[in-house]
């Protein structure tokens, strides 16, 4: 609740460790699921009325929370899914890699593909009340960024190289080629 009250949706590793000790549990996945279940009450699903919570554990030990956010009278494909919310929160907080993500219900196909955009996606452990499986088992024969990009390309949760203006020169060049922005300067 404190992470939501602060607006950060981040549970620091020190709080995660304290909570594990207080609950006398060594099962990190079960604790992750408890966090997901707890945060689900903050979901905003005016259309589906289906409250989803997600909790993703990074290699830092921090846990990143997410909920589904729907916009009334707008198709559900324009909503923010809990898994997306959690991954973007991890990215915004400079997390480099996720070990596991727990959700109150099985991730939909859209979320499975979204998670597949991470470099180490096949090994990401997905946890629900009923099962624990690596993402590769939930999304067999997946097509993702590794099928398209060179190994050196940055993906979600990876640091992009940016110039002094904060712009990634590769993206700036692509934008220029497509007529959307002036070319990057070499000044």
PDB file of C-alpha atoms in Angstrom:
ATOM      1  CA  UNK A   1       0.000   0.000   0.000  1.00  0.00           C
ATOM      2  CA  UNK A   2       2.860   2.362   0.794  1.00  0.00           C
ATOM      3  CA  UNK A   3       4.315   2.004  -2.724  1.00  0.00           C
ATOM      4  CA  UNK A   4       0.941   2.892  -4.231  1.00  0.00           C
ATOM      5  CA  UNK A   5       0.351   5.750  -1.776  1.00  0.00           C
ATOM      6  CA  UNK A   6       3.734   7.248  -2.766  1.00  0.00           C
ATOM      7  CA  UNK A   7       2.740   6.876  -6.401  1.00  0.00           C
ATOM      8  CA  UNK A   8       5.905   4.946  -7.210  1.00  0.00           C
ATOM      9  CA  UNK A   9       4.460   1.409  -7.507  1.00  0.00           C
ATOM     10  CA  UNK A  10       7.911   0.189  -6.399  1.00  0.00           C
ATOM     11  CA  UNK A  11       8.640  -1.962  -3.343  1.00  0.00           C
ATOM     12  CA  UNK A  12      12.302  -1.618  -2.478  1.00  0.00           C
ATOM     13  CA  UNK A  13      14.405  -4.717  -1.849  1.00  0.00           C
ATOM     14  CA  UNK A  14      14.801  -3.816   1.836  1.00  0.00           C
ATOM     15  CA  UNK A  15      10.999  -3.796   2.280  1.00  0.00           C
ATOM     16  CA  UNK A  16      10.685  -7.048   0.317  1.00  0.00           C
ATOM     17  CA  UNK A  17      13.262  -8.684   2.623  1.00  0.00           C
ATOM     18  CA  UNK A  18      11.550  -7.367   5.757  1.00  0.00           C
ATOM     19  CA  UNK A  19       8.203  -8.653   4.498  1.00  0.00           C
ATOM     20  CA  UNK A  20       9.665 -12.097   3.737  1.00  0.00           C
ATOM     21  CA  UNK A  21      11.040 -12.327   7.278  1.00  0.00           C
ATOM     22  CA  UNK A  22       7.792 -11.076   8.831  1.00  0.00           C
ATOM     23  CA  UNK A  23       5.807 -13.700   6.916  1.00  0.00           C
ATOM     24  CA  UNK A  24       8.431 -16.398   7.607  1.00  0.00           C
ATOM     25  CA  UNK A  25       8.598 -17.410   3.964  1.00  0.00           C
ATOM     26  CA  UNK A  26      11.441 -18.330   1.662  1.00  0.00           C
ATOM     27  CA  UNK A  27       9.108 -18.701  -1.304  1.00  0.00           C
ATOM     28  CA  UNK A  28       9.843 -15.543  -3.289  1.00  0.00           C
ATOM     29  CA  UNK A  29       7.236 -16.389  -5.939  1.00  0.00           C
ATOM     30  CA  UNK A  30       4.442 -16.742  -3.370  1.00  0.00           C
ATOM     31  CA  UNK A  31       5.374 -13.365  -1.909  1.00  0.00           C
ATOM     32  CA  UNK A  32       5.361 -11.866  -5.393  1.00  0.00           C
ATOM     33  CA  UNK A  33       1.874 -13.271  -5.926  1.00  0.00           C
ATOM     34  CA  UNK A  34       0.712 -11.736  -2.632  1.00  0.00           C
ATOM     35  CA  UNK A  35       1.963  -8.352  -3.822  1.00  0.00           C
ATOM     36  CA  UNK A  36       0.085  -8.779  -7.124  1.00  0.00           C
ATOM     37  CA  UNK A  37      -3.120  -9.751  -5.335  1.00  0.00           C
ATOM     38  CA  UNK A  38      -2.815  -6.810  -2.960  1.00  0.00           C
ATOM     39  CA  UNK A  39      -2.249  -4.194  -5.660  1.00  0.00           C
ATOM     40  CA  UNK A  40      -5.104  -5.475  -7.861  1.00  0.00           C
ATOM     41  CA  UNK A  41      -7.615  -3.452  -5.835  1.00  0.00           C
ATOM     42  CA  UNK A  42      -6.123  -0.310  -7.384  1.00  0.00           C
ATOM     43  CA  UNK A  43      -7.030  -1.416 -10.914  1.00  0.00           C
ATOM     44  CA  UNK A  44      -9.377   0.816 -12.902  1.00  0.00           C
ATOM     45  CA  UNK A  45     -11.499  -1.485 -15.112  1.00  0.00           C
ATOM     46  CA  UNK A  46     -14.750   0.397 -15.892  1.00  0.00           C
ATOM     47  CA  UNK A  47     -15.365  -1.717 -19.004  1.00  0.00           C
ATOM     48  CA  UNK A  48     -14.334  -5.276 -18.100  1.00  0.00           C
ATOM     49  CA  UNK A  49     -14.809  -4.955 -14.332  1.00  0.00           C
ATOM     50  CA  UNK A  50     -11.861  -7.396 -14.139  1.00  0.00           C
ATOM     51  CA  UNK A  51      -9.237  -6.252 -11.596  1.00  0.00           C
ATOM     52  CA  UNK A  52      -5.739  -7.451 -12.484  1.00  0.00           C
ATOM     53  CA  UNK A  53      -2.593  -6.944 -10.458  1.00  0.00           C
ATOM     54  CA  UNK A  54       1.008  -7.692 -11.391  1.00  0.00           C
ATOM     55  CA  UNK A  55       4.262  -7.723  -9.444  1.00  0.00           C
ATOM     56  CA  UNK A  56       7.607  -8.097 -11.223  1.00  0.00           C
ATOM     57  CA  UNK A  57      10.840  -8.858  -9.342  1.00  0.00           C
ATOM     58  CA  UNK A  58      14.028  -7.420 -10.744  1.00  0.00           C
ATOM     59  CA  UNK A  59      17.541  -8.714 -10.234  1.00  0.00           C
ATOM     60  CA  UNK A  60      17.997  -5.702  -7.919  1.00  0.00           C
ATOM     61  CA  UNK A  61      15.493  -7.340  -5.551  1.00  0.00           C
ATOM     62  CA  UNK A  62      13.009  -4.501  -6.031  1.00  0.00           C
ATOM     63  CA  UNK A  63       9.419  -5.362  -6.931  1.00  0.00           C
ATOM     64  CA  UNK A  64       7.531  -3.331  -9.529  1.00  0.00           C
ATOM     65  CA  UNK A  65       3.752  -3.257  -9.310  1.00  0.00           C
ATOM     66  CA  UNK A  66       1.149  -2.795 -12.006  1.00  0.00           C
ATOM     67  CA  UNK A  67      -2.605  -2.786 -12.471  1.00  0.00           C
ATOM     68  CA  UNK A  68      -4.886  -2.732 -15.468  1.00  0.00           C
ATOM     69  CA  UNK A  69      -6.155   0.729 -16.394  1.00  0.00           C
ATOM     70  CA  UNK A  70      -9.080   0.993 -18.791  1.00  0.00           C
ATOM     71  CA  UNK A  71     -10.617   4.121 -20.262  1.00  0.00           C
ATOM     72  CA  UNK A  72     -14.385   4.205 -20.150  1.00  0.00           C
ATOM     73  CA  UNK A  73     -16.118   3.994 -23.558  1.00  0.00           C
ATOM     74  CA  UNK A  74     -12.823   3.149 -25.280  1.00  0.00           C
ATOM     75  CA  UNK A  75     -12.065  -0.339 -26.678  1.00  0.00           C
ATOM     76  CA  UNK A  76     -10.059  -2.591 -24.367  1.00  0.00           C
ATOM     77  CA  UNK A  77      -7.172  -2.773 -26.829  1.00  0.00           C
ATOM     78  CA  UNK A  78      -6.405   0.821 -25.768  1.00  0.00           C
ATOM     79  CA  UNK A  79      -6.111  -0.088 -22.099  1.00  0.00           C
ATOM     80  CA  UNK A  80      -2.940  -0.506 -20.077  1.00  0.00           C
ATOM     81  CA  UNK A  81      -2.493  -4.088 -18.941  1.00  0.00           C
ATOM     82  CA  UNK A  82      -1.106  -4.830 -15.470  1.00  0.00           C
ATOM     83  CA  UNK A  83       1.957  -6.615 -16.874  1.00  0.00           C
ATOM     84  CA  UNK A  84       2.747  -3.660 -19.148  1.00  0.00           C
ATOM     85  CA  UNK A  85       2.330  -1.277 -16.215  1.00  0.00           C
ATOM     86  CA  UNK A  86       4.781  -3.318 -14.095  1.00  0.00           C
ATOM     87  CA  UNK A  87       7.399  -3.617 -16.863  1.00  0.00           C
ATOM     88  CA  UNK A  88       7.257   0.077 -17.710  1.00  0.00           C
ATOM     89  CA  UNK A  89       7.557   0.897 -13.995  1.00  0.00           C
ATOM     90  CA  UNK A  90      10.666  -1.317 -13.835  1.00  0.00           C
ATOM     91  CA  UNK A  91      12.091   0.433 -16.885  1.00  0.00           C
ATOM     92  CA  UNK A  92      11.373   3.898 -15.451  1.00  0.00           C
ATOM     93  CA  UNK A  93      13.249   2.888 -12.301  1.00  0.00           C
ATOM     94  CA  UNK A  94      16.360   1.708 -14.167  1.00  0.00           C
ATOM     95  CA  UNK A  95      15.854  -2.008 -13.530  1.00  0.00           C
ATOM     96  CA  UNK A  96      18.119  -4.007 -15.833  1.00  0.00           C
ATOM     97  CA  UNK A  97      16.532  -7.448 -15.792  1.00  0.00           C
ATOM     98  CA  UNK A  98      13.454  -9.193 -14.428  1.00  0.00           C
ATOM     99  CA  UNK A  99      13.520 -12.630 -12.816  1.00  0.00           C
ATOM    100  CA  UNK A 100       9.796 -13.236 -12.373  1.00  0.00           C
ATOM    101  CA  UNK A 101       6.387 -11.665 -12.763  1.00  0.00           C
ATOM    102  CA  UNK A 102       3.301 -12.697 -10.806  1.00  0.00           C
ATOM    103  CA  UNK A 103      -0.200 -11.892 -11.984  1.00  0.00           C
ATOM    104  CA  UNK A 104      -3.589 -12.411 -10.404  1.00  0.00           C
ATOM    105  CA  UNK A 105      -4.680 -14.273 -13.545  1.00  0.00           C
ATOM    106  CA  UNK A 106      -2.910 -15.764 -16.537  1.00  0.00           C
ATOM    107  CA  UNK A 107      -1.330 -13.151 -18.812  1.00  0.00           C
ATOM    108  CA  UNK A 108      -3.283 -12.566 -22.008  1.00  0.00           C
ATOM    109  CA  UNK A 109      -1.647 -13.101 -25.408  1.00  0.00           C
ATOM    110  CA  UNK A 110      -0.942  -9.388 -25.783  1.00  0.00           C
ATOM    111  CA  UNK A 111       0.950  -9.326 -22.476  1.00  0.00           C
ATOM    112  CA  UNK A 112       2.864 -12.495 -23.294  1.00  0.00           C
ATOM    113  CA  UNK A 113       4.090 -10.860 -26.482  1.00  0.00           C
ATOM    114  CA  UNK A 114       4.852  -7.603 -24.643  1.00  0.00           C
ATOM    115  CA  UNK A 115       7.000  -9.502 -22.130  1.00  0.00           C
ATOM    116  CA  UNK A 116       8.649 -11.318 -25.031  1.00  0.00           C
ATOM    117  CA  UNK A 117      10.221  -7.985 -26.022  1.00  0.00           C
ATOM    118  CA  UNK A 118      12.724  -8.369 -23.156  1.00  0.00           C
ATOM    119  CA  UNK A 119      16.130  -9.786 -24.075  1.00  0.00           C
ATOM    120  CA  UNK A 120      15.935 -12.610 -21.528  1.00  0.00           C
ATOM    121  CA  UNK A 121      12.209 -13.179 -22.048  1.00  0.00           C
ATOM    122  CA  UNK A 122      12.235 -16.970 -22.535  1.00  0.00           C
ATOM    123  CA  UNK A 123      13.550 -17.474 -18.994  1.00  0.00           C
ATOM    124  CA  UNK A 124      11.231 -14.951 -17.326  1.00  0.00           C
ATOM    125  CA  UNK A 125       9.227 -16.928 -14.756  1.00  0.00           C
ATOM    126  CA  UNK A 126       5.484 -16.238 -14.868  1.00  0.00           C
ATOM    127  CA  UNK A 127       3.569 -16.972 -11.670  1.00  0.00           C
ATOM    128  CA  UNK A 128      -0.165 -17.294 -11.005  1.00  0.00           C
ATOM    129  CA  UNK A 129      -2.151 -19.015  -8.259  1.00  0.00           C
ATOM    130  CA  UNK A 130      -2.364 -22.175 -10.392  1.00  0.00           C
ATOM    131  CA  UNK A 131       1.067 -22.496 -11.994  1.00  0.00           C
ATOM    132  CA  UNK A 132       4.625 -21.231 -12.436  1.00  0.00           C
ATOM    133  CA  UNK A 133       6.136 -21.422 -15.891  1.00  0.00           C
ATOM    134  CA  UNK A 134       8.837 -19.750 -17.943  1.00  0.00           C
ATOM    135  CA  UNK A 135       7.451 -17.380 -20.571  1.00  0.00           C
ATOM    136  CA  UNK A 136       8.822 -19.664 -23.300  1.00  0.00           C
ATOM    137  CA  UNK A 137       6.245 -22.295 -22.292  1.00  0.00           C
ATOM    138  CA  UNK A 138       3.413 -19.743 -22.422  1.00  0.00           C
ATOM    139  CA  UNK A 139       4.468 -18.382 -25.803  1.00  0.00           C
ATOM    140  CA  UNK A 140       5.870 -21.297 -27.822  1.00  0.00           C
ATOM    141  CA  UNK A 141       7.441 -20.592 -31.201  1.00  0.00           C
ATOM    142  CA  UNK A 142       7.574 -16.903 -30.294  1.00  0.00           C
ATOM    143  CA  UNK A 143       8.585 -14.187 -32.709  1.00  0.00           C
ATOM    144  CA  UNK A 144      10.259 -11.205 -31.131  1.00  0.00           C
ATOM    145  CA  UNK A 145      12.980  -8.599 -31.346  1.00  0.00           C
ATOM    146  CA  UNK A 146      15.787 -11.144 -31.414  1.00  0.00           C
ATOM    147  CA  UNK A 147      14.399 -12.334 -34.749  1.00  0.00           C
ATOM    148  CA  UNK A 148      14.730  -8.808 -36.159  1.00  0.00           C
ATOM    149  CA  UNK A 149      17.594  -6.988 -34.465  1.00  0.00           C
ATOM    150  CA  UNK A 150      21.304  -7.378 -34.119  1.00  0.00           C
ATOM    151  CA  UNK A 151      22.566  -8.577 -30.732  1.00  0.00           C
ATOM    152  CA  UNK A 152      23.841  -5.081 -29.869  1.00  0.00           C
ATOM    153  CA  UNK A 153      20.438  -3.382 -30.171  1.00  0.00           C
ATOM    154  CA  UNK A 154      18.891  -2.038 -26.961  1.00  0.00           C
ATOM    155  CA  UNK A 155      15.563  -3.464 -25.799  1.00  0.00           C
ATOM    156  CA  UNK A 156      13.185  -2.633 -22.956  1.00  0.00           C
ATOM    157  CA  UNK A 157      15.067  -2.522 -19.619  1.00  0.00           C
ATOM    158  CA  UNK A 158      18.362  -1.829 -21.358  1.00  0.00           C
ATOM    159  CA  UNK A 159      20.210   1.460 -21.454  1.00  0.00           C
ATOM    160  CA  UNK A 160      20.070   3.211 -24.795  1.00  0.00           C
ATOM    161  CA  UNK A 161      22.998   5.257 -25.890  1.00  0.00           C
ATOM    162  CA  UNK A 162      21.863   8.860 -26.018  1.00  0.00           C
ATOM    163  CA  UNK A 163      23.559  12.032 -27.080  1.00  0.00           C
ATOM    164  CA  UNK A 164      23.753  15.258 -25.058  1.00  0.00           C
ATOM    165  CA  UNK A 165      20.209  16.234 -26.087  1.00  0.00           C
ATOM    166  CA  UNK A 166      18.840  13.003 -24.638  1.00  0.00           C
ATOM    167  CA  UNK A 167      18.052  11.650 -28.113  1.00  0.00           C
ATOM    168  CA  UNK A 168      19.230   8.262 -29.322  1.00  0.00           C
ATOM    169  CA  UNK A 169      21.100   9.127 -32.559  1.00  0.00           C
ATOM    170  CA  UNK A 170      19.890   5.938 -34.276  1.00  0.00           C
ATOM    171  CA  UNK A 171      16.254   6.858 -33.593  1.00  0.00           C
ATOM    172  CA  UNK A 172      16.871  10.465 -34.624  1.00  0.00           C
ATOM    173  CA  UNK A 173      18.265   9.293 -37.970  1.00  0.00           C
ATOM    174  CA  UNK A 174      15.287   6.995 -38.533  1.00  0.00           C
ATOM    175  CA  UNK A 175      12.901   9.848 -37.718  1.00  0.00           C
ATOM    176  CA  UNK A 176      14.724  12.107 -40.180  1.00  0.00           C
ATOM    177  CA  UNK A 177      14.587   9.462 -42.923  1.00  0.00           C
ATOM    178  CA  UNK A 178      10.833   9.245 -42.400  1.00  0.00           C
ATOM    179  CA  UNK A 179      10.475  13.059 -42.455  1.00  0.00           C
ATOM    180  CA  UNK A 180       9.393  13.460 -38.849  1.00  0.00           C
ATOM    181  CA  UNK A 181      12.324  15.364 -37.333  1.00  0.00           C
ATOM    182  CA  UNK A 182      15.306  17.383 -38.385  1.00  0.00           C
ATOM    183  CA  UNK A 183      18.531  15.393 -38.796  1.00  0.00           C
ATOM    184  CA  UNK A 184      20.806  15.013 -35.782  1.00  0.00           C
ATOM    185  CA  UNK A 185      23.601  17.548 -35.698  1.00  0.00           C
ATOM    186  CA  UNK A 186      27.255  16.654 -35.216  1.00  0.00           C
ATOM    187  CA  UNK A 187      27.965  19.793 -33.130  1.00  0.00           C
TER     188      UNK A 187
END
